[in-house]
PDB file of C-alpha atoms in Angstrom:
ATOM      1  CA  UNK M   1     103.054 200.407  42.085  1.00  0.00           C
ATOM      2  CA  UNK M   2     100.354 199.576  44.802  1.00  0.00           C
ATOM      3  CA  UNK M   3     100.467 197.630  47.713  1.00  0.00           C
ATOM      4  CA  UNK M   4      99.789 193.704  47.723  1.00  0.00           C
ATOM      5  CA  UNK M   5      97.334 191.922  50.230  1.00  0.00           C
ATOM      6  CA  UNK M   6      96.344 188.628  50.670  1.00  0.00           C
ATOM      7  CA  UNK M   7      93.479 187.233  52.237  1.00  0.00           C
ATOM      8  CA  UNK M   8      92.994 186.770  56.154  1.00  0.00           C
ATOM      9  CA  UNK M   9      92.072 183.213  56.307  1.00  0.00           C
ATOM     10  CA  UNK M  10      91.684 183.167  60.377  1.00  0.00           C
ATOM     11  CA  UNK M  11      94.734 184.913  60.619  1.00  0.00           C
ATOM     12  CA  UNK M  12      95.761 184.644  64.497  1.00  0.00           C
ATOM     13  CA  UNK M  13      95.959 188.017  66.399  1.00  0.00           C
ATOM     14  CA  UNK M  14      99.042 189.983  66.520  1.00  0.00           C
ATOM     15  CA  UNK M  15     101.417 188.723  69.466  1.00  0.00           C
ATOM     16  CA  UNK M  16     101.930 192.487  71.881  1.00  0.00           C
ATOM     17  CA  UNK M  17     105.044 192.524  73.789  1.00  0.00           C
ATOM     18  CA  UNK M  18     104.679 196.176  76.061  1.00  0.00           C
ATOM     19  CA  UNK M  19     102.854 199.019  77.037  1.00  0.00           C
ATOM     20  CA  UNK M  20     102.653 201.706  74.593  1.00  0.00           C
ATOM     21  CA  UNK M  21     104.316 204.421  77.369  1.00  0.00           C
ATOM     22  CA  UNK M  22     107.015 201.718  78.050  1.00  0.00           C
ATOM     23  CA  UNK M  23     108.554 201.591  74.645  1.00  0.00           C
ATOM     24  CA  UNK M  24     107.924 205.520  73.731  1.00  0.00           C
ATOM     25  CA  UNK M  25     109.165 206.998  77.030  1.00  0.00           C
ATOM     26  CA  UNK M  26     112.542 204.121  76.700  1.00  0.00           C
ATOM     27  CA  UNK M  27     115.402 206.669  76.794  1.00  0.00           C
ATOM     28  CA  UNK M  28     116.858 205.116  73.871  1.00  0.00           C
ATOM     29  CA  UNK M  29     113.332 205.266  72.122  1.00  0.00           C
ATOM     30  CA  UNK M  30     114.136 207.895  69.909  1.00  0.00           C
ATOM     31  CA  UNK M  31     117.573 207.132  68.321  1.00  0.00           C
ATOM     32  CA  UNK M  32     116.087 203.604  67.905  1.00  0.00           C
ATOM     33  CA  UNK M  33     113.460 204.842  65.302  1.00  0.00           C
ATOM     34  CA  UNK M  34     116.081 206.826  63.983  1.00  0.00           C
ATOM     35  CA  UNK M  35     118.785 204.098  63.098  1.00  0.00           C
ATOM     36  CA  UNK M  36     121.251 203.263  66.396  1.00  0.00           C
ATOM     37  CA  UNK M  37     121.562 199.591  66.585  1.00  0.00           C
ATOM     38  CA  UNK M  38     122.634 199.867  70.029  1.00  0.00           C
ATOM     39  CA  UNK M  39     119.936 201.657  71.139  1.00  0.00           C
ATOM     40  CA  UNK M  40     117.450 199.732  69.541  1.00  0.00           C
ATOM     41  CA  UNK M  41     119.097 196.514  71.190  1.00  0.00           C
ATOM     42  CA  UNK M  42     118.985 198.028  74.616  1.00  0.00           C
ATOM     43  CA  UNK M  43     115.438 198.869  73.867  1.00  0.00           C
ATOM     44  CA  UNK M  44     114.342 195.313  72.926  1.00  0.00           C
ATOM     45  CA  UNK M  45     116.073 194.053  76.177  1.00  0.00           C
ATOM     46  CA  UNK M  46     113.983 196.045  78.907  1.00  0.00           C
ATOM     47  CA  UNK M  47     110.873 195.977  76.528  1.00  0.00           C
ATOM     48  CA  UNK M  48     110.351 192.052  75.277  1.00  0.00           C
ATOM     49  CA  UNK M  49     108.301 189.693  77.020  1.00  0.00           C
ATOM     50  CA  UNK M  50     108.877 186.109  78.353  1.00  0.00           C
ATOM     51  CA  UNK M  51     105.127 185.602  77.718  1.00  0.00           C
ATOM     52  CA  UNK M  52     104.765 187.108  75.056  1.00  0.00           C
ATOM     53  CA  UNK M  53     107.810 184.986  73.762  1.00  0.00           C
ATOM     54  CA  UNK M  54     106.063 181.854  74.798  1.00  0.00           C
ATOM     55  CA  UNK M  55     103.270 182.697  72.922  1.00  0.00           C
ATOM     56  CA  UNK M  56     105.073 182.601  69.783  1.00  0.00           C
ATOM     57  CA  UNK M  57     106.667 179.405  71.023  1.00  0.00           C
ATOM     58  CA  UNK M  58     103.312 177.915  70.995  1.00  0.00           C
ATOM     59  CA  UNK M  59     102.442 179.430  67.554  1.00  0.00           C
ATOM     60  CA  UNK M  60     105.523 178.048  66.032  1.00  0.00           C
ATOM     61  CA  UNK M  61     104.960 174.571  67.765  1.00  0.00           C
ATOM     62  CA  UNK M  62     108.091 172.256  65.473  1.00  0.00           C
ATOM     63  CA  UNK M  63     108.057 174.248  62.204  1.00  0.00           C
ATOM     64  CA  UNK M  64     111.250 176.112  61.175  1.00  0.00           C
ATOM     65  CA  UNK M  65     110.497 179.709  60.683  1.00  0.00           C
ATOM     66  CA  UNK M  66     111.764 182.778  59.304  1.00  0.00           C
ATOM     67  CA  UNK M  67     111.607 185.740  61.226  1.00  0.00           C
ATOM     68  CA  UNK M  68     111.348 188.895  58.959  1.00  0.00           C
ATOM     69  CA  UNK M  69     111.032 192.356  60.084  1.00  0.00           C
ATOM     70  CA  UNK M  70     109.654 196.068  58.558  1.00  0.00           C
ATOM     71  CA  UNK M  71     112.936 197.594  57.745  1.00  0.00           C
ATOM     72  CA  UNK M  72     111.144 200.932  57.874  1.00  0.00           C
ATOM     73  CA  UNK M  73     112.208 204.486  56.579  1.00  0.00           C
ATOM     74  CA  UNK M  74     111.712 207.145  59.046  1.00  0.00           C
ATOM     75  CA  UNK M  75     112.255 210.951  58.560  1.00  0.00           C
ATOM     76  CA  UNK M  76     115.515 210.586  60.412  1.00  0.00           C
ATOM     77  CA  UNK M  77     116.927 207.675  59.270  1.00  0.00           C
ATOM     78  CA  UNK M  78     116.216 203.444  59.250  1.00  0.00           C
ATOM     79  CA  UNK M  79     114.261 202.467  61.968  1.00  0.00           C
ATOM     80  CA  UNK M  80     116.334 199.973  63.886  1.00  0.00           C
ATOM     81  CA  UNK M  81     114.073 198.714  66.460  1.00  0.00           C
ATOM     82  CA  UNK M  82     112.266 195.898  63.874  1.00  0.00           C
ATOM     83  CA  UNK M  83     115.764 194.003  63.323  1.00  0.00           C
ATOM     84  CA  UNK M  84     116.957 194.327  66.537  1.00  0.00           C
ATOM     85  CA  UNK M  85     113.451 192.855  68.292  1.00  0.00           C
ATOM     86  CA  UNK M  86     114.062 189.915  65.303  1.00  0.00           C
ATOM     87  CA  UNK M  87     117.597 189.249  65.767  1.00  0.00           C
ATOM     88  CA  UNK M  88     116.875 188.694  69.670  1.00  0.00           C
ATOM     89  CA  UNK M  89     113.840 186.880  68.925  1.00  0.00           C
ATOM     90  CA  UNK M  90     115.578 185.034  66.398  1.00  0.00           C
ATOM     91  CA  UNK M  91     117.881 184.071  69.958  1.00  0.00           C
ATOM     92  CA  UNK M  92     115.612 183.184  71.973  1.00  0.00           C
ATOM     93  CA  UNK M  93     113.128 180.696  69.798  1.00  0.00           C
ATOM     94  CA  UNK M  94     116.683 179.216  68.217  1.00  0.00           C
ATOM     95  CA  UNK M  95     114.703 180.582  64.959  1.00  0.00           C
ATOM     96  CA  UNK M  96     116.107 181.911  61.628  1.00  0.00           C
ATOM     97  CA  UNK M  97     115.862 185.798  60.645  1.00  0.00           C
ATOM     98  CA  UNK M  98     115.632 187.463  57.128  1.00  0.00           C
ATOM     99  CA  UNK M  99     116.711 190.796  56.578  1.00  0.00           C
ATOM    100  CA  UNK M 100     116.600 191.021  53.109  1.00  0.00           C
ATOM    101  CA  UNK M 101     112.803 191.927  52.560  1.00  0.00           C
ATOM    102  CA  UNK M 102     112.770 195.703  53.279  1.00  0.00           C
ATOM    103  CA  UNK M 103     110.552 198.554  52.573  1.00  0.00           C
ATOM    104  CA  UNK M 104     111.373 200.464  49.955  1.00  0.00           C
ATOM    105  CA  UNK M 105     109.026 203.639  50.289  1.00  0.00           C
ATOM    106  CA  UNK M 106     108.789 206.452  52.857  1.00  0.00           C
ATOM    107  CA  UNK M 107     105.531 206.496  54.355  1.00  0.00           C
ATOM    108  CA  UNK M 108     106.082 208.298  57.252  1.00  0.00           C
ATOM    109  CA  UNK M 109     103.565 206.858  59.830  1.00  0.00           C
ATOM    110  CA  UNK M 110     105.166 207.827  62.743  1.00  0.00           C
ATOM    111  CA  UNK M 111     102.361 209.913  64.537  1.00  0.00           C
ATOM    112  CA  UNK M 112     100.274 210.066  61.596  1.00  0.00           C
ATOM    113  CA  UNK M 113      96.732 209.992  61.231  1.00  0.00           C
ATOM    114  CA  UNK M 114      94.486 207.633  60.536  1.00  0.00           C
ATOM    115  CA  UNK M 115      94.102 208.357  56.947  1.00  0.00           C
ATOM    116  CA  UNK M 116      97.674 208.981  56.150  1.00  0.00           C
ATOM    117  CA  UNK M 117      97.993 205.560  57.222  1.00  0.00           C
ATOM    118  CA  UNK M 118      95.416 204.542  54.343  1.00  0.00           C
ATOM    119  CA  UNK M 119      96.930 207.084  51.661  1.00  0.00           C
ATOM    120  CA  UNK M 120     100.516 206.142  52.046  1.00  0.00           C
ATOM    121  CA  UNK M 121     101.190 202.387  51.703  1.00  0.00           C
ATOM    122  CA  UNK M 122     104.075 200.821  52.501  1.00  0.00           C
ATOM    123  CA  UNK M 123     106.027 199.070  49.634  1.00  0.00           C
ATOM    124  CA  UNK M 124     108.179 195.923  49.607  1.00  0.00           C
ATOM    125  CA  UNK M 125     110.944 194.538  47.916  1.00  0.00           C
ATOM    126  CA  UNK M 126     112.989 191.823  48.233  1.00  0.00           C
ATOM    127  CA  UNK M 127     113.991 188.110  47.941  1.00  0.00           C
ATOM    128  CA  UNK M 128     111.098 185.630  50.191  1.00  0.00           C
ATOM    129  CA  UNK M 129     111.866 181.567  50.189  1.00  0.00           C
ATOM    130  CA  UNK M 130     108.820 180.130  48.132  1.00  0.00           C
ATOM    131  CA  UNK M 131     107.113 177.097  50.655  1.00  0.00           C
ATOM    132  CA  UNK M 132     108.697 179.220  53.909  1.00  0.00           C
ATOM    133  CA  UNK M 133     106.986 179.832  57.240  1.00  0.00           C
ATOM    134  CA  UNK M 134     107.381 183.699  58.596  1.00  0.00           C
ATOM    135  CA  UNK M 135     106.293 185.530  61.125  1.00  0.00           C
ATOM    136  CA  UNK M 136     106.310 189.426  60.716  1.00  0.00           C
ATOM    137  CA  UNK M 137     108.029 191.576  63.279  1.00  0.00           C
ATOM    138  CA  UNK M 138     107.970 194.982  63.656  1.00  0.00           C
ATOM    139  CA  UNK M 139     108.297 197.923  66.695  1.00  0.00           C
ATOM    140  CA  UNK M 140     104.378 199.065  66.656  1.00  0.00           C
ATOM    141  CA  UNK M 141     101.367 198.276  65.404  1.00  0.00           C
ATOM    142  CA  UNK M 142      98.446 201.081  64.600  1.00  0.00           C
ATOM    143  CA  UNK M 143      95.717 200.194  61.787  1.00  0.00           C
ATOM    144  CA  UNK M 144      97.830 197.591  61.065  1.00  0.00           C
ATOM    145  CA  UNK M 145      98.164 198.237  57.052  1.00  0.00           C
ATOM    146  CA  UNK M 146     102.285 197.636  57.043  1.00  0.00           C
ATOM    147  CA  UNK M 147     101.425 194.632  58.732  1.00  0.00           C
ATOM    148  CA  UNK M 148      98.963 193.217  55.959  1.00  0.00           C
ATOM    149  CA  UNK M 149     101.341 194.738  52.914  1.00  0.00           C
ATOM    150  CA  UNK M 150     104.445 192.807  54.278  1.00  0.00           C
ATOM    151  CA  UNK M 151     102.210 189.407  54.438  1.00  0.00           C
ATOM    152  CA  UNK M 152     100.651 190.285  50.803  1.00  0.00           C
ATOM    153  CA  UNK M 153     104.587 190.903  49.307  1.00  0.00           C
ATOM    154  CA  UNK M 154     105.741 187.562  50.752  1.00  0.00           C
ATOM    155  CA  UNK M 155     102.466 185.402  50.396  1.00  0.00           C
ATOM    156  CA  UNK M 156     102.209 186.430  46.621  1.00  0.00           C
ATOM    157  CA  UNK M 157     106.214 185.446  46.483  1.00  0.00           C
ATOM    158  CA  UNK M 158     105.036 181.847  47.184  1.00  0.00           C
ATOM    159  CA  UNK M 159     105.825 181.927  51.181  1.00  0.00           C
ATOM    160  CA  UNK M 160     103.487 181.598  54.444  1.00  0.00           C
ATOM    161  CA  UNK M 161     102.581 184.422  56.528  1.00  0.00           C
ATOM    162  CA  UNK M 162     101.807 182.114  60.277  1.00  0.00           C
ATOM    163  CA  UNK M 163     101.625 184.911  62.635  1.00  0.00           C
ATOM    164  CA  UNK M 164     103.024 188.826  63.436  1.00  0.00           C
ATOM    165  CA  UNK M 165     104.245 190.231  67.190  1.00  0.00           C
ATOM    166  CA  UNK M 166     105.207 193.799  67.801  1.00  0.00           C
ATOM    167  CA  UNK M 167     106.663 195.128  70.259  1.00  0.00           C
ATOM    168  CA  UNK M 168     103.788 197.529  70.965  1.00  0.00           C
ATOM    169  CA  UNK M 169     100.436 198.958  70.377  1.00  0.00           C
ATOM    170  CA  UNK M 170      96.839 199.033  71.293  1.00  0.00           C
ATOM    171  CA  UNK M 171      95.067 195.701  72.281  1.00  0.00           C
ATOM    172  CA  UNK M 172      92.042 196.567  69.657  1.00  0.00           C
ATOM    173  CA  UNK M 173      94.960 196.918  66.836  1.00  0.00           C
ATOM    174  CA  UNK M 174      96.243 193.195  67.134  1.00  0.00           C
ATOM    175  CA  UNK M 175      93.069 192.184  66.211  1.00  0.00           C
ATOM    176  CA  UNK M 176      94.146 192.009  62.060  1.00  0.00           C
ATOM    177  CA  UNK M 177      90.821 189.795  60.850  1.00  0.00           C
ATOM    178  CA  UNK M 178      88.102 191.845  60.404  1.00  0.00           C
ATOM    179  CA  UNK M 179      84.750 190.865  61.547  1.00  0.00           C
ATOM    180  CA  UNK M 180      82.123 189.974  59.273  1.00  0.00           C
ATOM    181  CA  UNK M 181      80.087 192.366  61.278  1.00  0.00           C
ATOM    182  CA  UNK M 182      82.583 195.002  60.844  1.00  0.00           C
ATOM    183  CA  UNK M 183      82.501 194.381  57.121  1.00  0.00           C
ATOM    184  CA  UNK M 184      78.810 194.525  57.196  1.00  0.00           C
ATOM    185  CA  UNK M 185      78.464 197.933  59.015  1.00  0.00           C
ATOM    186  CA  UNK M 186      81.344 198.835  56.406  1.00  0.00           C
ATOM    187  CA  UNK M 187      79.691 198.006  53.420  1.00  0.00           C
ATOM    188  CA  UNK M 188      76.213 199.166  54.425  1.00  0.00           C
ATOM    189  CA  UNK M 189      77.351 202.581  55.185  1.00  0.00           C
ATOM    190  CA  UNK M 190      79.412 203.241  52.095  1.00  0.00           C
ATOM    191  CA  UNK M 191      77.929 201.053  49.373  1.00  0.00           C
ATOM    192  CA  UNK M 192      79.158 198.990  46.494  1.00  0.00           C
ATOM    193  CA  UNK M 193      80.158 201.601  44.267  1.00  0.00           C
ATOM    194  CA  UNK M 194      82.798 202.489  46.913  1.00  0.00           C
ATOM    195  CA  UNK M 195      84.297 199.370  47.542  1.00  0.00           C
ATOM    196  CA  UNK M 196      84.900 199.277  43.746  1.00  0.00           C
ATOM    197  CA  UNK M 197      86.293 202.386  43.885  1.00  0.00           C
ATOM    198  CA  UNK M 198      88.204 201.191  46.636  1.00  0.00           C
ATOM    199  CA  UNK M 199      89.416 197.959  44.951  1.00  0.00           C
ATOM    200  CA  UNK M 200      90.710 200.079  41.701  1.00  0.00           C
ATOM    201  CA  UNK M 201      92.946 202.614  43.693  1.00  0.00           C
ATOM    202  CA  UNK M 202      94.281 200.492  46.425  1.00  0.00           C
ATOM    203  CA  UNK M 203      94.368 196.259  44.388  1.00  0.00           C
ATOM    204  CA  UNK M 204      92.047 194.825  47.116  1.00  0.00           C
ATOM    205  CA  UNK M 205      88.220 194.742  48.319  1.00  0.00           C
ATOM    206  CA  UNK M 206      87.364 195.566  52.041  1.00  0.00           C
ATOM    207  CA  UNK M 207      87.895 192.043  52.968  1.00  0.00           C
ATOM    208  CA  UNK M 208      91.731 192.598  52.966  1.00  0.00           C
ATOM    209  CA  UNK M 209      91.413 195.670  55.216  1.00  0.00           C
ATOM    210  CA  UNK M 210      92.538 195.327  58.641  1.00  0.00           C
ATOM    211  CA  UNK M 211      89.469 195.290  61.616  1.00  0.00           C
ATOM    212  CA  UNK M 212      91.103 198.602  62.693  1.00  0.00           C
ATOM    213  CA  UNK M 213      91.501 200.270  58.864  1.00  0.00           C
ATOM    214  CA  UNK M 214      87.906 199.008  58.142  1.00  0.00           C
ATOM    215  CA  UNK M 215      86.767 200.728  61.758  1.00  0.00           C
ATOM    216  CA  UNK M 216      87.941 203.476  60.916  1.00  0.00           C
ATOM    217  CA  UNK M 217      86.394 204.364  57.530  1.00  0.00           C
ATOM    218  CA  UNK M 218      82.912 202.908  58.621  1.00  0.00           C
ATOM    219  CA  UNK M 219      83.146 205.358  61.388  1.00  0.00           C
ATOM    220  CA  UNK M 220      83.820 208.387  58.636  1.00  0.00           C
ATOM    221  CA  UNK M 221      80.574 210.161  57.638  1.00  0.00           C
ATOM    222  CA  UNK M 222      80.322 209.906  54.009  1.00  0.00           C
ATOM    223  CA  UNK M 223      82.269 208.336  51.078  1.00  0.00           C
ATOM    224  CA  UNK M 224      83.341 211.989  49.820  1.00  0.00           C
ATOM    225  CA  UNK M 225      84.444 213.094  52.761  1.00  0.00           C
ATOM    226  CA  UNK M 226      87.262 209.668  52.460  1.00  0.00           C
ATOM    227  CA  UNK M 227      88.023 210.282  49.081  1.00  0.00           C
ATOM    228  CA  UNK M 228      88.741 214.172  49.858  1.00  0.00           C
ATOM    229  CA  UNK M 229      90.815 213.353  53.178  1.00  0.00           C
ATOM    230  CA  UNK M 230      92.804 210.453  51.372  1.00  0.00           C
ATOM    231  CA  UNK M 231      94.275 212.536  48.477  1.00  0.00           C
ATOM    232  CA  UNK M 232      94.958 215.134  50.840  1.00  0.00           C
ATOM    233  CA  UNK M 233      97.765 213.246  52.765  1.00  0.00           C
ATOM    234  CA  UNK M 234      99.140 211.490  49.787  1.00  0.00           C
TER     235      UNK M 234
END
């Protein structure tokens, strides 16, 4: 089973909600990721942003939505930040929320590197309402790959991936559309032979990568040293 993707299509960046340090250094940070619904709802409180909520106010505009988040597994449990930032989302833009697409691998991503990222997909499973708006939610972004998987599982299931928000993550990492310079500098580095390669072991060409995921294997010296680093972290 590999991971689905879909393509970008102008895909709008990913809505940020806090500073990095101010969700990681929360006191209740910690038994959040590692399933306390309380402390994952006390997190969301002094974390989510009235801008950053009227953002997705003006994304949404009169459509219904459903708001569906990464029900991820960590090593010490269900990460219970992603429902809790939807359910009080869900509140505040009098918007629906779906909790019955979840992950259904472990990937472990939590502090991982950028290539563990690539090697270890995340999977979904679930029931998605064919013609439906979403918008993904989820605690943090990094290259962004859980991200495109979720919209691939639910955009080949017949709904409509309109937009994502996190709670945090680097500025550079909300950008989701890569460039077509990006793709260029990509492909001119690697070659065709790799992007097949690519294509047969992970179900999509470059042009469903993430900006960040196709930054960072442009910036990796040679095809063999990707191929070597990717099977050892899977």
């Amino acid at each position: 089973m590999i991971a689905q993707r879909t393509a970008w299509n102008n895909f709008p960046d990913v809505i940020l909600h806090a500073e990095e340090l101010a969700v990681k250094k929360h006191p209740t940070y910690s038994a959040a990721k590692s399933g306390d619904a309380d402390a994952a709802f006390a997190l969301v409180q002094d974390t989510i942003s009235t801008d950053a909520v009227s953002k997705l106010r003006d994304l949404i505009a009169d459509r219904k939505i459903i708001l569906v988040s990464a029900h991820a597994f960590e090593r010490d449990g269900v990460n219970a930040i992603p429902e809790a930032f939807a359910d009080e989302l869900g509140r505040q833009l009098e918007q629906s929320t779906d909790d019955s697409i979840v992950q259904v691998n472990v990937v472990a991503h939590t502090g991982a590197n950028g290539f563990a990222r690539l090697a270890r997909q995340a999977l979904f499973d679930g029931v998605v309402v064919a013609g439906a708006d979403y918008i993904l939610v989820d605690d943090f972004i990094g290259q962004g790959g859980t991200l495109a998987n979720m919209k691939g599982f639910i955009e080949n299931a017949g709904g409509k991936v309109i937009g994502a928000t996190v709670l945090t993550g680097k500025p550079y990492s909300a950008i989701l559309t890569p460039s077509a310079e990006q793709l260029t500098e990509l492909r001119d580095k690697h070659g065709k032979e790799f992007e097949h390669w690519w294509q047969d072991k992970f179900g999509h060409s470059f042009d469903c990568l993430t900006q960040s995921e196709a930054r960072y294997l442009a910036r990796t010296e040679n095809v063999d040293t990707i191929r070597n680093r990717l099977a050892t972290e899977e």
